Amino acid sequence: MTTPPRFFHGTVTALENVALARGTYRLRLASSELARAIAPGQFVMLRFPDRLDPLLGRAFALMDTVRDEHGQPHAIDIGYYVVGKMTRLLERLRPGDRLSVWGPLGKPFPRYDGVRELVLIAGGIGQTPFLALAQRALGLVGYSNQPARRECEQVRLVYGTRTADLLASVEDFQRLGVVVHICTEDGSAGYAGLVTDLLAELPRPQRGDYWVACGPMPMLRAVAKLAQDWQVPCHVSLESPMACGTGICYSCVTPVRSLDGWDYARVCLDGPIFDACQIAWDKI
Amino acid sequence: MDLSVQIGSVRLRNPILVASGTFGYGREMADIVQFSQLGGIIPKTITLEPRAGNALPRSVETPCGMLNAIGLDNDGLAHFLEYHLPYLRTLPTALIVNIAGKSAAEFAELAQRLSEQPGITALELNLSCPNVAGGLDFATDPRLTFQVVEQVKRVCRLPVWAKLTPNVTDIVPIARAAVDAGADALSLVNTFVGMAVDWRRRRPILANVTGGLSGPAIKPLALRFVWQVARAVPVPILGIGGITTLDDVLEFLVAGASAVQVGTANFFDPTVTMRLVAGLPEALASLGAQSVQEIVGSLQA
């Protein structure tokens, strides 16, 4: 197989737009170029090609790649939760509709080779990038032209939403053999409380464990604090409003520690995955 | 078809450039565009000292446009000379370095030090960043504009393009001042000051409160400035303001711009410049033209 191009920009066709939970959808886009090139943790920008409003693209993390009957990657899935102007339009997409897309963007999750237990900590729509990561880390699927290769012994998902009807893709994780812990803020499913409350109830991390968190900023901050207290290495995948996704607009910056204090780093280019210790949390 | 254009002493391959602040330092776009197809690139503004830039949020979408208040986030001249320029000067396109100073003397220092460097086609003076406190908005005043351009020209052998602000009552005296001081071309226009409000929280959306409006929303406003100034001054004009389609490019050229800078469109359509360059010959042919230069300023009004 030839090496996929490093960047794709074009108009692609929506194949499916399926509800996963309340206001939560999985959108499947036909693009063998993107499907072959993209890796877990990376994202694409989506935009309506013939509209000037909304004008800017929006960033969506890879949920998974999709293979055709010959086993070749031919489409990508992204997940979204309806919150604003763009996602309200996405909700109305039908198979056959066209979208402008560019990517893959950002750095993928690093390899978690030799990790005992990879703990994926998700808040709300923050679970999106974890299905592909779990599959990669368990050696079930290869991405970006790489063969499937197991990285860690096991994967655990700690996943919280506000309420039960927002929980999405739980069975997809269970089917992979991921140990899943659910919590909801109102107690309508699983543990009643926040993911950080639930983490505190679970067995303490052991040597060789690794945490990866994706979700709202207050959750990431709390998870980073807990990881520091328990001395478990932790990555966070940041979400930040972006105008371009390619590193040229300097809108999506986040404060990171530097030799002489702190500086802004671009989430799209330097992230979206950062070491939790690298973020200057006190500057956010 | 002759796509080349003459900006003072500078010959550009074609009239499609990319605007400062909308193309990073070139490196970011290496996998996305072919630099050899561009008329020129203008990297993000550099200042003498590093600047962290403004707090967040720094940008927000508005109808058919966006407001930004990045605040000249950059790593300063020394880093530019050491890291960005060695890369940028190898790219197969014209390189116009955009600078901003806190005073005429600081502009001159930047210009002098860049003037010693090989591989730079021209300098563009950011006389008009609307998002920085402390008097960086020189181009609201003809006298200050004159001073900056004159002091830069005195120490700098490179062609100098003055980038002006539209946030003035009458731009013509300011444009004339820049030209009288020796500006080789004018870049028109920078962003329009605006704001976005979250009425539920009774807060401005941008941390800087106000920001610069760009994108298709400002195209008619920018066209007026280009047309008005083109009739008043003898130097070439680089048209800037919401350019997204080939129609937009042709409108600016006909209105009096010798070349254009594509800005915000690079954000939402990263390969837009490649399509604009590819489509230009056919658009010119439809006017019966054999060159870009012959349609510049051909508007009948």
XYZ file of C-alpha atoms in Angstrom, chain A residues 6-7 9 45 47 52-58 85 100 102 105 240-255 262-264 266 269, chain B residues 21-25 28-29 31-32 44 52-56 58-59 61-66 70 73 75 215-216 244 264 266-271 275:
74
model
C -0.155 13.903 4.758
C -2.965 16.337 4.089
C -8.733 18.985 1.599
C -12.143 20.416 10.210
C -17.494 23.111 6.904
C -20.507 31.756 4.234
C -22.440 31.474 7.497
C -21.252 29.588 9.443
C -18.011 30.702 7.879
C -15.306 28.861 9.749
C -14.669 25.151 9.959
C -15.223 23.272 13.200
C -24.904 26.909 14.710
C -15.873 20.330 2.968
C -9.531 19.019 5.778
C -4.784 17.639 11.907
C -10.422 24.696 21.940
C -12.371 26.803 19.471
C -10.332 26.961 16.287
C -10.623 29.162 13.227
C -8.299 27.150 10.988
C -7.062 23.900 12.569
C -3.796 24.256 10.669
C -1.772 26.476 13.015
C -2.042 29.762 11.169
C -4.641 31.734 13.141
C -3.253 31.595 16.710
C -6.776 31.449 18.173
C -6.753 28.038 19.869
C -3.721 28.596 22.056
C -3.393 27.201 25.578
C -0.876 28.220 28.252
C 4.784 29.951 30.536
C 3.909 30.573 26.913
C 1.000 29.884 24.627
C -1.309 26.042 19.650
C -0.537 22.017 16.012
C -1.486 36.772 10.242
C -3.381 34.307 8.090
C -0.586 32.016 6.938
C 1.559 31.492 10.043
C 5.240 31.500 9.127
C 2.448 25.355 8.765
C 1.189 25.371 5.166
C 1.856 20.177 3.169
C -1.219 22.187 2.139
C 2.701 36.884 10.678
C 2.671 36.519 24.345
C -0.379 38.074 22.718
C -3.832 38.601 24.158
C -5.781 36.471 26.617
C -8.501 34.034 25.471
C -8.952 35.590 20.898
C -11.361 35.098 18.051
C -17.095 33.879 14.348
C -19.597 36.513 13.257
C -22.023 36.409 10.309
C -19.876 35.801 7.178
C -16.809 36.907 9.080
C -14.775 36.701 12.214
C -4.654 37.840 18.758
C 1.568 36.908 19.505
C 8.519 35.236 19.316
C -13.765 37.722 6.093
C -16.362 38.055 3.316
C -12.471 34.231 -1.078
C -9.281 34.817 6.428
C -6.927 30.602 4.307
C -8.525 29.646 7.616
C -11.743 28.149 6.279
C -10.540 27.017 2.851
C -6.858 26.117 3.228
C -6.212 25.427 -0.472
C -7.720 27.436 -6.951
